[in-house]
Amino acid sequence: MAVQSMTTKRQPSRWEKFWNTASIVFESRVATVGMSIVLFWVLVAFISLFWTPYDPNASNFTQNLGPNTTNLLGTDHLGRDILSRLMQGTQVILLKTRLPGSDISIPGGVAIWGVLGSLSLGTLLGLNAGYRGGWWDQIIMQVLDALIAFPRIVLYLVVIAALGQGDLVVILAITITGAPGVARLVRSLALDIKTRDYIRAAETRGESVWYIMFREILPNARGPLLVDGMLRVGYAIFAIGTLGFLGIGLPPPDPDWGNMVNEARRNIFANQLAVIWPAVAIASLVIGLNLFADGLREELTRYQK
Amino acid sequence: MARFIIRSIISTIITMLLVSIALFFLIEVGSGDISVKILGVFATPEQRASYRAQLGLDAPAWQRYVDWLIGNDWRAERKVGYPLVTATNPQTGEQGWWADVDGQLTRWKMEEGQLLTLKRQDDGSSTAHLSSGGWEVNEEGQEVFWGVDTKNNAVQWMRGEGAEVWVLTKAGLRKEGDGPQVYIPLRKGLLRGDPGISLQFGRPVAVTLVPRIRNTLVLAGVAFTIIMPLALFLGILAGINEGKPLDRIISITSLGFTATPEFVTGIFLIIIFGIWLKVLPAVAIFTSPNAIFEDPTLLALPVLTLTAVELGYVARMTRASMVEVMDSPYIRTAIIKGMPKWRVVTKHAIRNALMAPITIIMLHVNWLIGGLVVVEVIFGYPGLGYYIYRSAIFGDYNAIEAAAMVTVAIAILTRLIGDLAYTLLNPRIRYA
């Protein structure tokens, strides 16, 4: 009987469930606009994997050309096509991470891995501090306080001065600077969740500490974590752009937006557009992610009030 | 209350100590051989080893950490046997180290196997005499002598060994005989105001750092006095009109400005005001140390960039806090009892709404420092941020460590002040 009633009442499929959750984005105009901007750049990134108008690193044209029919966005100070470079520049941020000493790239851009790194490290520290409390909490928070005290850029500069340039170093730098913030968030969520009855139940069952932290607390903290992660992708792209601008970001040969601004800046009196395009690209992507996360947070918290 | 303050202060001290350890060992472990940067790639291993010894880099890391933090003159004093003191060199205005031998400031120098005593005169010059005695015999039967050399090191000479050392001069490396065997580069340590010698400038870090901190403080101070009233005003305005078009405009614009990286904003301002309109200088070129006071337009674009980036953040915080306060029951009561809205806002809402932003502003100072680094690099403004950047690129460890510690100290102290101010302002915490 029970089986029959289960089958007659159709369970929503996975896709429908996902769609119901995801459609919250369209409730907010801000989030929709943000998501469109982000999706535009993701699309550009995938297209650039297979096609760019010209070779992004070849100096085929006259230097510092303005926009024209062959080079839609003009050329830079070495006669490279800016549109191709802009398109290819999305890859290192969003799609691939180059491993040092080889031509192999792993999928997932520097910004994505950096955020995943800080989310994992931050979650680990935050759960331990929040759930175990006591000395764990004291020591972890003291160390995190020390990390937070570093102005971000100074920490980046120190890490890169110490370890040299490279995709992995940038990922590490983003992980270290992001983790304290995530840890604080997770800690406050864990402090709240650990007072619930189902945690008491799990403790009574005799579950291990790790089981409770990762199977009971973490899944219930994922909403705020997701929004925070989205914002962090924005920060990470912001940081990668800034590092590129300072000339210590992602190494060549792949074009990097921040570095494009930095190089074109030397010819700023002759050719302003070569500076403007990559600058607009970074700003639009970061603003898009911020709008998206902001709108999403507004929608999510609206029902909690 | 007193307990809370003591707790915060102790926690701050521990944090500073942790930061200093992390900073020192990160640079220690990570940074490559500094001698490659300074001597170039063609120097031989002996030259490198000799140079590293002169910088004191052959000592173990923990020893150098202690030296860096609290100095090593007290350690060298025991070896030399005389009190070590600093005296100003009248030509450069910088401090030099001397041994105080019975009231006479003295250094030593080895020339052709002879040990010379240099006695300091009142005008800063010194007279050389052949020194008599002072040699001691160590366990291996060698004759050794500890003294202060002319380059501010405590050194150990060994009679008859005639060690060859490579000395860096303006013309390159020069080989010298009769060199010391062991070097201790004398320093007072960070806590006593001497973070060592800057390797890229060859001058004490403290001397090169102070004018830059001053320049940065001027820049940040001007920016802060513009940002704060404006941001608070816009935030309150947006908060009162929650959901109306005015609020939308202020919120979206400030989000846009906050999310735009500093260098993008800076570049756009340079293009607009420096290149197209030609009304403001696009770079901050300092023709004299006091250039910012003689020509304040140098500050215009850097300040504008900082304002654009920081304004949005503070305005958003103020707005959020204002919205929360305007929702609260006591404001509703005030409105219902017929009080004019502007009086409700000025008398009841603002005081409570400003509490959160003010503490957040204090926490935000290290974000402001990050912005300063980028802004100073864009405009070539000779401040603390540009100094850190240049030192990091060069690998000038003494300079990075000192400058980074200054920024961390500023960030932590403002946070402490923020915490204390919040406790004082908020009775619920004060009496808890």
PDB file of C-alpha atoms in Angstrom, chain B residues 61-223:
ATOM      1  CA  ALA B  61      67.159  31.366  11.492  1.00  0.00           C
ATOM      2  CA  TRP B  62      65.893  31.565  15.086  1.00  0.00           C
ATOM      3  CA  GLN B  63      68.986  33.559  16.026  1.00  0.00           C
ATOM      4  CA  ARG B  64      68.335  36.020  13.221  1.00  0.00           C
ATOM      5  CA  TYR B  65      64.699  36.307  14.253  1.00  0.00           C
ATOM      6  CA  VAL B  66      65.749  37.289  17.765  1.00  0.00           C
ATOM      7  CA  ASP B  67      68.338  39.702  16.348  1.00  0.00           C
ATOM      8  CA  TRP B  68      65.742  41.210  14.081  1.00  0.00           C
ATOM      9  CA  LEU B  69      63.210  41.626  16.879  1.00  0.00           C
ATOM     10  CA  ILE B  70      65.299  42.841  19.826  1.00  0.00           C
ATOM     11  CA  GLY B  71      68.733  43.486  18.350  1.00  0.00           C
ATOM     12  CA  ASN B  72      72.055  41.789  18.860  1.00  0.00           C
ATOM     13  CA  ASP B  73      74.310  44.411  20.400  1.00  0.00           C
ATOM     14  CA  TRP B  74      73.788  42.849  23.820  1.00  0.00           C
ATOM     15  CA  ARG B  75      74.973  39.543  22.379  1.00  0.00           C
ATOM     16  CA  ALA B  76      77.973  41.111  20.646  1.00  0.00           C
ATOM     17  CA  GLU B  77      78.881  43.093  23.758  1.00  0.00           C
ATOM     18  CA  ARG B  78      79.725  39.911  25.610  1.00  0.00           C
ATOM     19  CA  LYS B  79      82.115  38.883  22.850  1.00  0.00           C
ATOM     20  CA  VAL B  80      83.772  42.278  22.402  1.00  0.00           C
ATOM     21  CA  GLY B  81      84.008  42.964  26.126  1.00  0.00           C
ATOM     22  CA  TYR B  82      83.154  46.661  25.907  1.00  0.00           C
ATOM     23  CA  PRO B  83      79.765  48.404  25.859  1.00  0.00           C
ATOM     24  CA  LEU B  84      78.634  49.028  22.290  1.00  0.00           C
ATOM     25  CA  VAL B  85      77.073  52.398  21.564  1.00  0.00           C
ATOM     26  CA  THR B  86      75.834  54.299  18.540  1.00  0.00           C
ATOM     27  CA  ALA B  87      77.073  57.721  17.502  1.00  0.00           C
ATOM     28  CA  THR B  88      75.847  59.929  14.702  1.00  0.00           C
ATOM     29  CA  ASN B  89      78.021  60.287  11.662  1.00  0.00           C
ATOM     30  CA  PRO B  90      77.912  64.062  10.997  1.00  0.00           C
ATOM     31  CA  GLN B  91      78.372  63.597   7.237  1.00  0.00           C
ATOM     32  CA  THR B  92      75.428  61.269   6.576  1.00  0.00           C
ATOM     33  CA  GLY B  93      73.373  61.901   9.691  1.00  0.00           C
ATOM     34  CA  GLU B  94      73.113  58.166  10.242  1.00  0.00           C
ATOM     35  CA  GLN B  95      74.013  56.141  13.287  1.00  0.00           C
ATOM     36  CA  GLY B  96      77.275  54.200  13.464  1.00  0.00           C
ATOM     37  CA  TRP B  97      78.354  51.596  15.981  1.00  0.00           C
ATOM     38  CA  TRP B  98      81.375  52.079  18.261  1.00  0.00           C
ATOM     39  CA  ALA B  99      82.845  50.266  21.221  1.00  0.00           C
ATOM     40  CA  ASP B 100      83.053  52.392  24.335  1.00  0.00           C
ATOM     41  CA  VAL B 101      86.591  51.690  25.574  1.00  0.00           C
ATOM     42  CA  ASP B 102      86.867  53.585  28.865  1.00  0.00           C
ATOM     43  CA  GLY B 103      84.982  56.596  27.535  1.00  0.00           C
ATOM     44  CA  GLN B 104      86.776  56.612  24.159  1.00  0.00           C
ATOM     45  CA  LEU B 105      84.652  55.503  21.184  1.00  0.00           C
ATOM     46  CA  THR B 106      86.733  53.002  19.275  1.00  0.00           C
ATOM     47  CA  ARG B 107      86.673  50.807  16.169  1.00  0.00           C
ATOM     48  CA  TRP B 108      89.296  48.486  14.789  1.00  0.00           C
ATOM     49  CA  LYS B 109      90.691  47.799  11.366  1.00  0.00           C
ATOM     50  CA  MET B 110      93.095  45.156  10.046  1.00  0.00           C
ATOM     51  CA  GLU B 111      95.727  46.286   7.577  1.00  0.00           C
ATOM     52  CA  GLU B 112      98.612  44.157   6.319  1.00  0.00           C
ATOM     53  CA  GLY B 113      98.472  41.887   9.293  1.00  0.00           C
ATOM     54  CA  GLN B 114      98.466  44.807  11.741  1.00  0.00           C
ATOM     55  CA  LEU B 115      95.478  45.626  13.909  1.00  0.00           C
ATOM     56  CA  LEU B 116      94.767  49.373  13.948  1.00  0.00           C
ATOM     57  CA  THR B 117      92.679  51.137  16.601  1.00  0.00           C
ATOM     58  CA  LEU B 118      90.493  53.935  15.290  1.00  0.00           C
ATOM     59  CA  LYS B 119      89.641  56.507  17.921  1.00  0.00           C
ATOM     60  CA  ARG B 120      86.625  58.699  17.277  1.00  0.00           C
ATOM     61  CA  GLN B 121      87.174  62.458  17.491  1.00  0.00           C
ATOM     62  CA  ASP B 122      84.450  64.927  18.368  1.00  0.00           C
ATOM     63  CA  ASP B 123      83.936  65.945  14.720  1.00  0.00           C
ATOM     64  CA  GLY B 124      83.142  62.368  13.759  1.00  0.00           C
ATOM     65  CA  SER B 125      86.463  61.555  12.099  1.00  0.00           C
ATOM     66  CA  SER B 126      88.847  59.084  13.627  1.00  0.00           C
ATOM     67  CA  THR B 127      92.572  58.726  14.142  1.00  0.00           C
ATOM     68  CA  ALA B 128      94.409  55.444  13.623  1.00  0.00           C
ATOM     69  CA  HIS B 129      96.911  53.987  16.047  1.00  0.00           C
ATOM     70  CA  LEU B 130      98.670  50.656  16.109  1.00  0.00           C
ATOM     71  CA  SER B 131      96.813  48.714  18.696  1.00  0.00           C
ATOM     72  CA  SER B 132      98.632  46.943  21.450  1.00  0.00           C
ATOM     73  CA  GLY B 133      97.457  43.586  22.637  1.00  0.00           C
ATOM     74  CA  GLY B 134      93.898  42.535  23.132  1.00  0.00           C
ATOM     75  CA  TRP B 135      94.456  39.233  21.374  1.00  0.00           C
ATOM     76  CA  GLU B 136      93.159  36.171  23.116  1.00  0.00           C
ATOM     77  CA  VAL B 137      93.995  32.556  22.587  1.00  0.00           C
ATOM     78  CA  ASN B 138      91.089  30.217  21.925  1.00  0.00           C
ATOM     79  CA  GLU B 139      90.805  26.476  22.485  1.00  0.00           C
ATOM     80  CA  GLU B 140      92.538  25.621  19.215  1.00  0.00           C
ATOM     81  CA  GLY B 141      95.503  27.789  20.108  1.00  0.00           C
ATOM     82  CA  GLN B 142      94.717  30.499  17.571  1.00  0.00           C
ATOM     83  CA  GLU B 143      94.981  34.143  18.454  1.00  0.00           C
ATOM     84  CA  VAL B 144      91.611  35.844  18.031  1.00  0.00           C
ATOM     85  CA  PHE B 145      90.283  39.332  18.578  1.00  0.00           C
ATOM     86  CA  TRP B 146      86.685  40.558  18.790  1.00  0.00           C
ATOM     87  CA  GLY B 147      86.037  44.163  17.803  1.00  0.00           C
ATOM     88  CA  VAL B 148      83.853  46.547  15.872  1.00  0.00           C
ATOM     89  CA  ASP B 149      84.837  47.131  12.255  1.00  0.00           C
ATOM     90  CA  THR B 150      84.215  50.231  10.124  1.00  0.00           C
ATOM     91  CA  LYS B 151      81.046  48.797   8.572  1.00  0.00           C
ATOM     92  CA  ASN B 152      79.012  48.471  11.776  1.00  0.00           C
ATOM     93  CA  ASN B 153      79.717  44.786  12.338  1.00  0.00           C
ATOM     94  CA  ALA B 154      81.011  43.093  15.423  1.00  0.00           C
ATOM     95  CA  VAL B 155      83.718  40.867  13.954  1.00  0.00           C
ATOM     96  CA  GLN B 156      86.270  38.294  14.957  1.00  0.00           C
ATOM     97  CA  TRP B 157      89.741  38.547  13.469  1.00  0.00           C
ATOM     98  CA  MET B 158      92.206  35.727  13.624  1.00  0.00           C
ATOM     99  CA  ARG B 159      95.919  36.458  13.713  1.00  0.00           C
ATOM    100  CA  GLY B 160      97.933  34.847  10.963  1.00  0.00           C
ATOM    101  CA  GLU B 161      94.944  33.309   9.196  1.00  0.00           C
ATOM    102  CA  GLY B 162      94.462  36.278   6.865  1.00  0.00           C
ATOM    103  CA  ALA B 163      91.028  35.220   5.693  1.00  0.00           C
ATOM    104  CA  GLU B 164      90.077  36.575   2.292  1.00  0.00           C
ATOM    105  CA  VAL B 165      86.762  38.325   2.071  1.00  0.00           C
ATOM    106  CA  TRP B 166      84.855  39.823  -0.833  1.00  0.00           C
ATOM    107  CA  VAL B 167      83.749  43.344  -0.129  1.00  0.00           C
ATOM    108  CA  LEU B 168      81.010  44.947  -2.195  1.00  0.00           C
ATOM    109  CA  THR B 169      81.999  48.409  -3.418  1.00  0.00           C
ATOM    110  CA  LYS B 170      80.412  50.730  -5.959  1.00  0.00           C
ATOM    111  CA  ALA B 171      82.733  49.337  -8.639  1.00  0.00           C
ATOM    112  CA  GLY B 172      81.895  45.719  -7.850  1.00  0.00           C
ATOM    113  CA  LEU B 173      83.340  43.043  -5.625  1.00  0.00           C
ATOM    114  CA  ARG B 174      86.855  43.574  -4.275  1.00  0.00           C
ATOM    115  CA  LYS B 175      88.951  40.910  -2.665  1.00  0.00           C
ATOM    116  CA  GLU B 176      90.535  41.892   0.603  1.00  0.00           C
ATOM    117  CA  GLY B 177      93.010  40.039   2.725  1.00  0.00           C
ATOM    118  CA  ASP B 178      93.139  40.069   6.549  1.00  0.00           C
ATOM    119  CA  GLY B 179      89.392  39.807   6.731  1.00  0.00           C
ATOM    120  CA  PRO B 180      87.414  38.798   9.795  1.00  0.00           C
ATOM    121  CA  GLN B 181      86.303  35.209  10.267  1.00  0.00           C
ATOM    122  CA  VAL B 182      82.934  35.847  11.898  1.00  0.00           C
ATOM    123  CA  TYR B 183      80.510  38.725  11.404  1.00  0.00           C
ATOM    124  CA  ILE B 184      77.657  39.947  13.547  1.00  0.00           C
ATOM    125  CA  PRO B 185      75.977  42.885  11.759  1.00  0.00           C
ATOM    126  CA  LEU B 186      75.048  45.146  14.648  1.00  0.00           C
ATOM    127  CA  ARG B 187      71.441  46.264  14.959  1.00  0.00           C
ATOM    128  CA  LYS B 188      69.122  47.428  17.690  1.00  0.00           C
ATOM    129  CA  GLY B 189      66.175  45.418  16.508  1.00  0.00           C
ATOM    130  CA  LEU B 190      62.672  46.283  15.402  1.00  0.00           C
ATOM    131  CA  LEU B 191      61.301  46.853  18.896  1.00  0.00           C
ATOM    132  CA  ARG B 192      64.010  49.425  19.557  1.00  0.00           C
ATOM    133  CA  GLY B 193      63.363  51.218  16.292  1.00  0.00           C
ATOM    134  CA  ASP B 194      66.098  49.784  14.086  1.00  0.00           C
ATOM    135  CA  PRO B 195      64.901  47.229  11.532  1.00  0.00           C
ATOM    136  CA  GLY B 196      68.298  46.930   9.868  1.00  0.00           C
ATOM    137  CA  ILE B 197      69.835  48.066   6.585  1.00  0.00           C
ATOM    138  CA  SER B 198      67.827  48.260   3.386  1.00  0.00           C
ATOM    139  CA  LEU B 199      69.657  46.199   0.795  1.00  0.00           C
ATOM    140  CA  GLN B 200      68.358  48.143  -2.182  1.00  0.00           C
ATOM    141  CA  PHE B 201      69.252  51.577  -0.838  1.00  0.00           C
ATOM    142  CA  GLY B 202      72.193  50.636   1.380  1.00  0.00           C
ATOM    143  CA  ARG B 203      70.841  52.894   4.111  1.00  0.00           C
ATOM    144  CA  PRO B 204      69.051  52.103   7.368  1.00  0.00           C
ATOM    145  CA  VAL B 205      65.430  51.109   6.769  1.00  0.00           C
ATOM    146  CA  ALA B 206      64.243  53.437   9.531  1.00  0.00           C
ATOM    147  CA  VAL B 207      65.749  56.462   7.735  1.00  0.00           C
ATOM    148  CA  THR B 208      64.156  55.616   4.378  1.00  0.00           C
ATOM    149  CA  LEU B 209      60.829  54.533   5.844  1.00  0.00           C
ATOM    150  CA  VAL B 210      59.867  57.551   7.942  1.00  0.00           C
ATOM    151  CA  PRO B 211      59.307  60.118   5.137  1.00  0.00           C
ATOM    152  CA  ARG B 212      57.279  57.546   3.226  1.00  0.00           C
ATOM    153  CA  ILE B 213      55.046  56.838   6.194  1.00  0.00           C
ATOM    154  CA  ARG B 214      54.501  60.573   6.471  1.00  0.00           C
ATOM    155  CA  ASN B 215      53.526  60.848   2.776  1.00  0.00           C
ATOM    156  CA  THR B 216      51.116  57.954   3.136  1.00  0.00           C
ATOM    157  CA  LEU B 217      49.566  59.408   6.261  1.00  0.00           C
ATOM    158  CA  VAL B 218      48.935  62.678   4.425  1.00  0.00           C
ATOM    159  CA  LEU B 219      47.316  60.826   1.510  1.00  0.00           C
ATOM    160  CA  ALA B 220      45.220  58.547   3.720  1.00  0.00           C
ATOM    161  CA  GLY B 221      44.286  61.395   6.047  1.00  0.00           C
ATOM    162  CA  VAL B 222      43.019  63.615   3.246  1.00  0.00           C
ATOM    163  CA  ALA B 223      41.134  60.711   1.678  1.00  0.00           C
TER     164      ALA B 223
END
